[in-house]
Every structure is written in C-alpha cells, then in structure tokens.
Short mmCIF file of C-alpha atoms and ligand atoms in Angstrom, two decimals:
data_model
loop_
_atom_site.label_atom_id
_atom_site.label_comp_id
_atom_site.label_asym_id
_atom_site.label_seq_id
_atom_site.Cartn_x
_atom_site.Cartn_y
_atom_site.Cartn_z
CA MET A 159 -0.11 0.24 -0.19
CA ASN A 160 1.30 3.59 -0.94
CA VAL A 161 0.93 5.41 2.44
CA LEU A 162 1.70 9.39 2.94
CA VAL A 163 3.01 9.86 6.76
CA VAL A 164 2.90 13.25 8.13
CA ASN A 165 4.93 14.44 10.92
CA ALA A 166 4.08 17.48 12.30
CA GLY A 167 6.35 19.22 14.90
CA SER A 168 5.92 22.40 16.47
CA SER A 169 7.55 24.44 13.77
CA SER A 170 8.16 22.00 11.24
CA LEU A 171 6.18 19.25 9.03
CA LYS A 172 8.19 16.11 7.57
CA TYR A 173 6.41 14.06 5.41
CA GLN A 174 7.34 10.69 3.31
CA LEU A 175 5.61 8.77 0.79
CA LEU A 176 6.33 5.11 1.22
CA ASP A 177 5.41 1.63 0.04
CA THR A 178 4.73 -0.64 2.70
CA GLU A 179 5.34 -3.78 0.72
CA THR A 180 8.81 -2.91 -0.71
CA ARG A 181 9.47 0.06 1.66
CA GLU A 182 10.55 2.09 -1.16
CA ILE A 183 10.07 5.87 -0.42
CA ALA A 184 8.69 7.53 -3.57
CA THR A 185 9.61 11.25 -2.04
CA LYS A 186 9.87 12.77 1.16
CA GLY A 187 10.81 16.29 2.68
CA ASN A 188 9.95 18.86 5.19
CA CYS A 189 8.53 22.41 5.76
CA GLU A 190 10.66 24.53 8.29
CA ARG A 191 10.19 27.47 10.12
CA ILE A 192 6.15 27.35 10.51
CA GLY A 193 4.90 30.25 11.97
CA LEU A 194 8.28 32.54 11.31
CA ASP A 195 9.49 34.39 8.49
CA ARG A 196 11.75 32.53 5.95
CA GLY A 197 10.66 29.24 5.91
CA ILE A 198 12.05 26.34 4.03
CA PHE A 199 10.46 23.68 1.55
CA THR A 200 12.40 21.12 1.19
CA HIS A 201 11.44 18.14 -1.38
CA THR A 202 12.80 15.24 -3.55
CA ASP A 203 11.53 15.97 -7.06
CA PRO A 204 10.77 12.98 -9.48
CA SER A 205 14.21 12.84 -10.70
CA GLY A 206 15.56 12.09 -6.93
CA GLU A 207 16.83 15.46 -6.62
CA LYS A 208 16.69 17.19 -3.25
CA VAL A 209 15.04 20.73 -4.12
CA VAL A 210 15.31 23.45 -1.22
CA GLU A 211 12.91 26.56 -1.69
CA ASP A 212 11.84 29.32 0.02
CA ALA A 213 8.56 29.78 1.57
CA LEU A 214 6.13 31.13 3.90
CA PHE A 215 4.34 28.68 5.98
CA PRO A 216 1.83 31.11 8.52
CA ASP A 217 0.59 27.99 10.18
CA HIS A 218 0.56 23.92 9.61
CA LYS A 219 -2.43 24.23 7.12
CA ALA A 220 -0.27 26.40 4.90
CA ALA A 221 2.83 23.60 5.18
CA ILE A 222 0.71 20.26 4.53
CA ASP A 223 -1.56 22.40 1.61
CA ARG A 224 2.53 23.14 -0.04
CA VAL A 225 3.08 19.44 0.57
CA LEU A 226 -0.17 17.82 -1.25
CA LYS A 227 -0.08 20.48 -3.89
CA THR A 228 3.14 19.22 -4.90
CA LEU A 229 2.27 15.67 -4.64
CA ASP A 230 -0.63 16.19 -6.72
CA ALA A 231 1.37 18.02 -9.44
CA GLU A 232 3.91 15.56 -9.56
CA GLY A 233 1.04 12.76 -10.15
CA HIS A 234 1.93 11.00 -6.77
CA THR A 235 -0.90 8.85 -5.22
CA PHE A 236 -1.65 6.84 -1.74
CA GLU A 237 -4.57 5.13 -0.63
CA GLY A 238 -4.29 5.90 2.83
CA ILE A 239 -2.39 8.80 5.09
CA GLY A 240 -0.60 8.45 8.51
CA HIS A 241 -0.38 11.09 11.01
CA ARG A 242 2.12 10.98 13.90
CA ILE A 243 0.36 12.55 16.93
CA VAL A 244 2.53 13.39 19.99
CA GLN A 245 -0.18 13.21 22.66
CA GLY A 246 -3.02 10.46 22.43
CA GLY A 247 -3.88 11.26 26.14
CA TRP A 248 -6.07 9.08 28.23
CA TYR A 249 -8.12 8.12 25.00
CA PHE A 250 -6.13 6.13 22.77
CA ASP A 251 -4.06 2.63 23.45
CA ASP A 252 -3.87 2.22 19.74
CA SER A 253 -3.48 3.96 16.60
CA ALA A 254 -7.08 5.07 15.18
CA LEU A 255 -8.69 5.47 11.80
CA VAL A 256 -9.36 9.20 11.91
CA THR A 257 -13.49 10.08 12.57
CA ASP A 258 -15.04 13.36 13.90
CA ASP A 259 -14.91 11.80 16.94
CA VAL A 260 -10.93 10.97 17.09
CA MET A 261 -10.73 14.63 16.16
CA ALA A 262 -12.54 15.95 19.06
CA LYS A 263 -10.44 13.53 21.43
CA ILE A 264 -6.95 14.72 19.76
CA LEU A 265 -8.37 18.53 20.44
CA GLU A 266 -9.61 17.70 24.19
CA VAL A 267 -5.93 16.27 25.24
CA ALA A 268 -4.24 18.72 23.29
CA PRO A 269 -3.40 20.86 26.35
CA LEU A 270 -0.87 18.33 27.31
CA ALA A 271 0.81 18.64 24.27
CA PRO A 272 -0.15 22.37 23.11
CA LEU A 273 3.05 22.82 20.83
CA HIS A 274 1.85 19.46 18.70
CA ASN A 275 -1.59 18.32 18.51
CA TYR A 276 -3.10 21.31 17.54
CA GLY A 277 -0.96 21.55 14.62
CA GLU A 278 -1.13 17.67 13.81
CA ALA A 279 -4.83 18.33 14.17
CA ALA A 280 -4.90 21.11 11.59
CA ALA A 281 -2.67 18.79 8.99
CA ILE A 282 -5.32 16.31 9.22
CA ASP A 283 -8.31 18.59 8.91
CA ALA A 284 -6.20 20.05 5.55
CA CYS A 285 -5.96 16.16 4.11
CA ARG A 286 -9.51 15.04 4.89
CA ALA A 287 -10.63 18.08 3.29
CA ARG A 288 -8.59 17.93 0.08
CA TYR A 289 -9.25 14.10 -0.04
CA PRO A 290 -12.38 13.40 1.45
CA GLU A 291 -12.24 9.68 0.01
CA ILE A 292 -8.90 8.71 1.69
CA PRO A 293 -8.72 7.41 4.71
CA ASN A 294 -6.69 9.02 7.82
CA VAL A 295 -5.12 7.26 10.78
CA ALA A 296 -3.94 8.73 13.66
CA VAL A 297 -0.35 7.11 15.20
CA PHE A 298 -0.12 8.27 18.58
CA ASP A 299 3.60 8.57 20.38
CA THR A 300 1.93 7.71 23.51
CA SER A 301 -0.67 4.91 23.14
CA PHE A 302 2.38 2.25 23.41
CA HIS A 303 2.91 3.07 26.90
CA MET A 304 -0.83 2.93 27.84
CA SER A 305 -0.21 -1.06 28.73
CA MET A 306 2.36 0.26 31.78
CA PRO A 307 0.71 -0.99 35.18
CA GLU A 308 -1.18 1.52 37.39
CA VAL A 309 1.88 1.39 39.50
CA ALA A 310 4.00 2.52 36.85
CA TYR A 311 1.87 5.43 35.56
CA THR A 312 0.39 6.97 38.78
CA TYR A 313 2.14 10.02 40.09
CA ALA A 314 1.84 10.23 44.19
CA LEU A 315 -0.33 13.45 43.80
CA PRO A 316 -3.87 14.01 45.53
CA LYS A 317 -6.26 11.54 43.75
CA ASP A 318 -8.64 14.63 42.71
CA VAL A 319 -6.16 16.77 41.17
CA CYS A 320 -4.55 13.79 39.13
CA GLU A 321 -8.25 12.72 38.04
CA LYS A 322 -9.25 16.71 37.17
CA TYR A 323 -5.84 17.18 34.98
CA HIS A 324 -5.59 13.98 33.86
CA ILE A 325 -2.07 13.81 35.41
CA ARG A 326 -0.11 10.40 34.83
CA LYS A 327 3.03 9.11 33.07
CA TYR A 328 2.01 9.28 29.49
CA GLY A 329 5.72 8.47 28.08
CA ALA A 330 6.65 9.23 24.26
CA HIS A 331 8.79 7.88 21.31
CA GLY A 332 5.90 4.80 21.45
CA THR A 333 6.39 4.34 17.60
CA SER A 334 10.06 3.99 17.90
CA HIS A 335 10.26 1.81 20.82
CA ARG A 336 7.35 -0.24 19.16
CA TYR A 337 9.56 -0.63 16.17
CA GLU A 338 12.50 -1.74 18.39
CA TRP A 339 10.74 -4.43 19.62
CA MET A 340 9.16 -5.52 16.68
CA VAL A 341 12.46 -5.84 14.72
CA ALA A 342 14.41 -7.39 17.70
CA LYS A 343 11.62 -10.04 18.10
CA GLU A 344 11.82 -10.71 14.34
CA MET A 345 15.49 -11.38 14.29
CA LEU A 346 15.70 -12.78 17.69
CA GLY A 347 12.48 -14.99 18.21
CA ASP A 348 12.32 -16.95 21.29
CA PHE A 349 15.38 -15.48 22.69
CA CYS A 350 13.68 -12.31 22.87
CA HIS A 351 10.98 -11.73 25.94
CA ARG A 352 12.44 -8.76 27.96
CA LEU A 353 13.47 -5.94 26.03
CA LEU A 354 15.24 -2.50 27.10
CA SER A 355 14.89 0.06 24.23
CA CYS A 356 17.28 2.55 24.48
CA HIS A 357 16.06 5.77 22.03
CA LEU A 358 19.15 8.24 22.15
CA GLY A 359 18.38 11.00 19.92
CA ASN A 360 18.23 15.10 20.66
CA GLY A 361 15.16 13.49 22.73
CA ALA A 362 15.65 10.27 24.92
CA SER A 363 13.78 7.89 26.64
CA LEU A 364 14.18 4.48 27.75
CA CYS A 365 11.51 2.10 27.65
CA ALA A 366 10.92 -1.39 29.29
CA ILE A 367 8.87 -3.83 27.12
CA GLU A 368 7.83 -7.33 28.27
CA ASP A 369 6.39 -9.62 25.33
CA GLY A 370 5.62 -6.77 23.37
CA VAL A 371 3.69 -4.87 26.49
CA CYS A 372 5.18 -2.03 27.77
CA ARG A 373 6.27 -2.03 31.40
CA ASP A 374 7.59 1.38 32.19
CA THR A 375 9.15 4.48 30.81
CA THR A 376 11.26 7.08 31.55
CA MET A 377 9.40 10.29 30.16
CA GLY A 378 6.39 11.17 31.70
CA LEU A 379 3.39 13.54 31.82
CA THR A 380 5.78 15.16 28.99
CA PRO A 381 8.82 14.70 27.38
CA LEU A 382 10.82 16.74 29.69
CA ASP A 383 11.00 13.54 32.27
CA GLY A 384 13.60 11.00 32.42
CA LEU A 385 17.02 11.17 30.88
CA MET A 386 19.30 14.15 30.29
CA MET A 387 18.69 15.52 26.73
CA GLY A 388 20.22 18.12 24.12
CA THR A 389 18.19 20.71 25.64
CA ARG A 390 15.81 19.22 28.10
CA CYS A 391 16.91 18.50 31.75
CA GLY A 392 15.21 15.46 32.46
CA SER A 393 14.44 14.31 35.73
CA ILE A 394 15.26 16.92 38.78
CA ASP A 395 13.80 17.66 42.09
CA PRO A 396 10.53 19.01 40.95
CA ALA A 397 10.66 21.42 43.94
CA THR A 398 13.35 23.33 41.88
CA VAL A 399 10.44 24.71 39.60
CA CYS A 400 8.86 26.39 42.59
CA TYR A 401 12.02 27.51 44.05
CA LEU A 402 13.33 29.14 40.65
CA GLN A 403 9.81 30.87 40.70
CA ARG A 404 9.89 31.91 44.25
CA GLU A 405 13.33 32.77 44.87
CA GLY A 406 14.44 33.33 41.49
CA GLY A 407 11.80 35.36 40.25
CA TYR A 408 11.16 33.47 37.20
CA THR A 409 7.96 33.32 35.51
CA TYR A 410 6.29 29.75 34.91
CA ASP A 411 7.22 30.24 30.80
CA GLU A 412 10.82 31.06 31.87
CA VAL A 413 11.09 27.95 33.77
CA ASP A 414 9.41 25.99 31.02
CA GLU A 415 11.86 27.57 28.52
CA MET A 416 14.64 26.92 30.68
CA MET A 417 14.11 23.38 31.17
CA ASN A 418 12.99 22.46 27.83
CA LYS A 419 15.21 24.59 25.95
CA GLN A 420 18.25 25.58 27.96
CA SER A 421 19.38 22.85 29.88
CA GLY A 422 20.74 19.40 28.97
CA LEU A 423 23.84 18.38 27.27
CA LEU A 424 23.76 22.45 26.25
CA ALA A 425 23.63 23.70 29.66
CA VAL A 426 26.23 21.13 31.06
CA SER A 427 28.55 21.47 28.23
CA GLY A 428 28.18 25.25 27.68
CA ILE A 429 28.72 25.07 24.03
CA SER A 430 26.18 22.66 22.35
CA SER A 431 23.28 20.42 22.23
CA ASP A 432 24.96 18.27 19.49
CA ALA A 433 26.55 14.99 20.93
CA ARG A 434 28.85 15.43 17.86
CA ASP A 435 30.06 19.30 19.29
CA ILE A 436 30.32 17.63 22.76
CA ARG A 437 32.24 14.55 21.90
CA ASN A 438 34.62 17.08 19.76
CA GLY A 439 35.12 19.02 22.95
CA ALA A 440 36.02 16.25 24.85
CA ASN A 441 38.35 14.97 22.75
CA HIS A 442 40.08 18.02 23.32
CA GLY A 443 39.85 17.68 27.28
CA ASP A 444 37.33 20.12 27.69
CA GLU A 445 36.20 19.59 31.28
CA ASN A 446 32.49 20.73 30.85
CA CYS A 447 31.92 18.12 27.72
CA LEU A 448 33.66 15.40 29.49
CA LEU A 449 31.23 16.10 32.49
CA ALA A 450 28.28 16.40 30.19
CA PHE A 451 28.86 12.99 28.44
CA ASP A 452 29.75 11.33 31.72
CA MET A 453 26.42 12.57 33.24
CA PHE A 454 24.56 11.57 30.11
CA ALA A 455 25.87 7.97 30.38
CA TYR A 456 25.51 8.00 34.37
CA LYS A 457 22.12 8.83 34.13
CA ALA A 458 21.09 6.56 31.42
CA MET A 459 22.87 3.76 33.19
CA LEU A 460 20.62 4.68 36.53
CA GLN A 461 17.26 4.83 34.94
CA ALA A 462 18.23 1.92 32.57
CA ALA A 463 18.26 -0.02 35.70
CA SER A 464 15.15 1.06 36.99
CA MET A 465 13.63 0.15 33.57
CA ILE A 466 15.27 -3.48 33.81
CA ALA A 467 14.00 -4.00 37.26
CA SER A 468 10.24 -3.13 36.53
CA MET A 469 10.87 -6.49 34.30
CA ALA A 470 12.71 -7.95 36.93
CA GLY A 471 15.34 -8.69 34.33
CA VAL A 472 16.41 -8.26 30.77
CA ASP A 473 17.67 -10.50 28.15
CA THR A 474 17.79 -7.91 25.23
CA ILE A 475 19.15 -4.04 24.81
CA THR A 476 18.52 -2.42 21.86
CA PHE A 477 19.84 1.36 20.76
CA THR A 478 18.13 3.54 18.43
CA ALA A 479 18.60 7.03 17.28
CA GLY A 480 21.18 9.67 16.64
CA ILE A 481 23.50 9.10 19.40
CA GLY A 482 22.05 5.11 20.00
CA GLU A 483 22.70 4.47 16.20
CA ASN A 484 25.82 6.33 15.57
CA ASP A 485 27.90 6.87 18.78
CA TRP A 486 29.57 3.56 19.74
CA THR A 487 31.65 5.12 22.88
CA ILE A 488 28.08 5.69 24.61
CA ARG A 489 27.14 2.50 23.91
CA GLN A 490 30.10 1.19 24.99
CA ALA A 491 30.50 3.12 28.67
CA PHE A 492 26.59 2.20 28.80
CA CYS A 493 27.15 -1.50 28.31
CA GLU A 494 30.03 -1.56 30.61
CA CYS A 495 27.90 -0.38 33.33
CA PHE A 496 25.65 -3.49 33.18
CA ASP A 497 28.88 -5.90 33.23
CA TRP A 498 27.62 -6.87 36.57
CA LEU A 499 24.34 -8.25 34.75
CA GLY A 500 26.33 -10.34 32.06
CA VAL A 501 26.16 -7.82 29.43
CA ARG A 502 29.18 -8.42 27.35
CA ILE A 503 29.64 -6.20 23.90
CA ASP A 504 31.76 -7.36 21.11
CA ARG A 505 34.17 -4.21 20.80
CA GLU A 506 34.53 -4.44 17.23
CA ARG A 507 31.16 -5.02 16.22
CA ASN A 508 30.21 -2.28 18.73
CA GLN A 509 32.45 0.02 16.50
CA ALA A 510 31.54 -1.19 13.01
CA ALA A 511 27.74 -0.68 13.40
CA VAL A 512 27.43 2.56 12.13
CA GLY A 513 24.79 2.91 9.35
CA ALA A 514 24.82 -0.93 8.87
CA GLY A 515 21.46 -1.83 9.31
CA PRO A 516 19.77 -3.94 12.53
CA GLN A 517 22.74 -6.10 13.90
CA VAL A 518 24.00 -7.72 17.17
CA ILE A 519 26.77 -6.39 18.90
CA SER A 520 26.92 -8.09 21.90
CA ALA A 521 29.77 -10.82 21.97
CA ALA A 522 29.20 -14.26 21.52
CA GLY A 523 27.85 -16.03 24.87
CA SER A 524 26.75 -12.60 26.09
CA PRO A 525 23.43 -13.69 28.18
CA VAL A 526 21.95 -10.28 27.03
CA THR A 527 22.10 -9.65 23.27
CA VAL A 528 22.70 -6.22 22.52
CA MET A 529 21.57 -4.33 19.32
CA VAL A 530 21.64 -1.65 17.29
CA ILE A 531 18.28 -1.13 15.31
CA PRO A 532 18.02 2.19 13.36
CA THR A 533 14.53 3.12 14.22
CA ASP A 534 12.11 3.96 11.32
CA GLU A 535 8.36 5.59 12.84
CA GLU A 536 7.38 6.45 9.37
CA TYR A 537 7.54 2.78 8.03
CA MET A 538 5.80 1.97 11.64
CA ILE A 539 2.92 4.41 11.07
CA ALA A 540 2.57 3.12 7.33
CA LEU A 541 2.41 -0.26 8.67
CA ASP A 542 -0.35 0.86 11.33
CA VAL A 543 -2.27 2.65 8.46
CA LYS A 544 -2.46 -0.18 6.33
CA ARG A 545 -3.43 -2.47 9.23
CA LEU A 546 -6.22 -0.34 10.09
CA VAL A 547 -7.22 0.57 6.67
CA GLU A 548 -7.28 -2.95 5.56
CA GLY A 549 -9.10 -4.17 8.66
CA ALA A 550 -11.83 -1.56 8.24
P1 ADP B 622 15.72 14.26 17.47
O1 ADP B 622 15.20 13.08 16.35
O2 ADP B 622 15.39 13.94 18.87
O3 ADP B 622 15.81 15.55 17.02
P2 ADP B 622 18.00 12.65 16.43
O4 ADP B 622 17.65 11.30 16.92
O5 ADP B 622 18.58 12.74 15.04
O6 ADP B 622 17.24 13.47 17.37
O7 ADP B 622 19.54 12.80 17.25
C1 ADP B 622 20.19 14.30 17.44
C2 ADP B 622 21.56 13.69 18.13
O8 ADP B 622 22.36 12.57 17.59
C3 ADP B 622 22.31 14.98 18.40
O9 ADP B 622 22.75 14.74 19.64
C4 ADP B 622 23.45 14.35 17.25
O10 ADP B 622 24.89 14.98 17.80
C5 ADP B 622 23.56 12.91 17.45
N1 ADP B 622 24.25 12.24 16.49
C6 ADP B 622 23.82 12.04 14.95
N2 ADP B 622 24.94 11.37 14.12
C7 ADP B 622 25.90 11.47 15.18
C8 ADP B 622 27.23 10.72 15.03
N3 ADP B 622 27.77 10.10 13.88
N4 ADP B 622 28.07 10.63 16.06
C9 ADP B 622 27.27 10.93 17.49
N5 ADP B 622 26.45 11.43 17.26
C10 ADP B 622 25.51 11.92 16.21
#
C-alpha cells in the first residue's frame, strides 16, 4: 500500500510517501520554520534530486497544503495517510482511523501537548478536506505506553488533582520503541522477551518492554522527564520549579523554556546540545564536555537499571536514534555499566555498527543480546495505516 506519512512538529512538518510492501520511499521532504518568517521547503523531486525552496508557512495548514499540492502536481497517489500525533492522552491505546470523534479527542487532550497536537490536528483537517475519500490514521506517540501497570503510571499526587487534570505518566517515542520491539523479535524470536529499548537522540527515552507490552518508560506527563537530553534537563527534584519561581523570580514560561530549551547537554557542556560537538570538545579535553558525557551516560545507566527492575530482568538491549545509532563510545560506556548483569559487548562489532542496519553487537555467549536497530517511525506508522485501513 502507498502511504503518505505526515509528521507535524511544533515548527516543522516532515512527510514521506512510502510503499509498505517494498519499503521504497517515492518522495519525502520537510516544511521548516512554520509560523516564522523565511520558511524553507525541501522536497525530493521525481528525478530524485533534493530541491530546497524559500517559502512562507504562516501555519501548519499552509505547510501541508504546499506538500499536497506538490505531490498532486507530480502525479503521486496514495491510499492512506498516517499522522504522527504526539499526545493521545487517556483515550488511545492504539492507532485510530480518523473520524470526527477521534478529532474531537485529539483536540481535547491537546493541552497536554499544546505545541504539537493543534498543528497535527490542522494537518489532518487539511488532508480530510482535500481528499475526502482517502482514510487518515492517527498514530500516537503515547498509545504504546498505555499498557503500563497502574503502579508505573500513577503520580503520587492527590487523587482528585490527578483525575481533574489527567496527570499520569504518558511517555513518548512509543512508535520508535514499538519498532525496536518488532525488529528485535523478528531477528531473535524466542530469545527475546524482556527488552530494554534505548532511544537516544536529541530527545531521549528508555522503555521496558515485556513480550511486546510496555512495563515502564522514562518520559512522564511530558517528554521533559527522564534522561538528560540535548536541551532538556530530564528528571530533577520537582521543587526546583517552585524554588526558581519563588526565589529567582522566574515566570512559569521562563522556567518552562529553561528546562526544555536551555538545559541538558547544552547547559552542562556550555557549548552545544549536539552530541558530536560535545564529543569533539571532550576529545580536546574540555572538562565541561567530559562532564556532560559522563552525566549523560551515568543518568542513562541509573534509569536503565530501574527499567530493568520493572521487568525483573532483561535479555535484550537495543540502541536507536542519532546518538544510539551512531555513537559507539556511548554504547560501550553504557554496556560496561551492566557488566555485573553479564552484558558483554563485542568491541569490534560495536565500532563497526554505524549505518549498517539492524545488527547484534554483543559478544558470543553474552546472556544479554545487545543490538543497534536504526529506528523507522515512518515505516511503523505506514504499517499501522495498512493494518487499520485493510481491517476496516
Ligand atoms: P531528534 O530526532 O530527537 O531530534 P536525532 O535522533 O536526530 O534527534 O539525534 C540527534 C542527536 O544525535 C544529536 O545529539 C547528534 O549529535 C547525535 N548524532 C547524530 N549523528 C551522530 C554521530 N555520527 N555521532 C554521534 N552523535 C551523533
């Protein structure tokens, strides 16, 4: 099935047209700087050339309209459209064929992810209006985590407050973690039951998956929780928020901005949120960069241990996303922390496993299989579209 996958972020909208049988990508691109001046439209034209054009995208509707117009002009066709939705709230434990009721729910839960859900809903509206006969499927970052047990997702706050504001752990990166499970299971079969999935990109999260079911994950009510990330602080004492407002005079918005955009690797290294820059700095002996890397690995190790505890063990560890797929030194440092669990990495395989597809990097005889599985959220979304459209 030919599926158009739309991934609308807060200020960008990426798209990809792919065939679920062959996994061939007919075209893909990105609308950047939505809501700002000097937008950029990137598109792969029919000859396979990447075209970059100036554009103006006042909102997400303008961006998706530009994409659909371009696809139409080039004669592309598709039988379904899949939309990545960041927050499915308490409603969705699976992807869903879009109806008016589904749209209402996406908007109802939008206050939990205001920078994402509204734009994503606008993109769906535009697709439905332009192609009323083509089904749309909403694929939620959170739905995979809805299987977490109550003990894992409940916050120890007053019950009435949690109920009124729907406060709980929702997690994120669910589509990526689900993909990691799917590929690991395909490759390892009966040897894979308790999987620790490490999605280490600019945004980063861990997920404990037992026989395909999420047991726990490190992101919480929002993606700010859990690991230290590119610009997010991850888990800190929540009283820090109140303290900064009370003693520092920071407003709510300033604290929000600080913790989401000015913290993490960027804050500790003092130079960049990009792991490559920090690696470079560390290689030149920059102490702040060395600390940033040590903290990243240390916090990942501590939280991984809690994920493993939630499953009472682990037989498979997978690494994915920008850092997880490319930085063998982080993988090695992380795995060495689990020597006591019997994790044995094959150093040569680990160093060679860059840009080479899914593969095992643990040493022969290691009781825990360690793998690098490059994530493919677009393919996972397209598979959901096929499943739901064909099953309808
Ligand atoms: P997101 O999708 O969350 O924006 P990515 O999955 O693209 O992020 O990951 C971005 C991170 O991956 C950045 O910190 C970047 O430095 C890191 N990264 C990308 N390529 C490499 C590489 N070759 N070596 C080390 N880190 C890399």
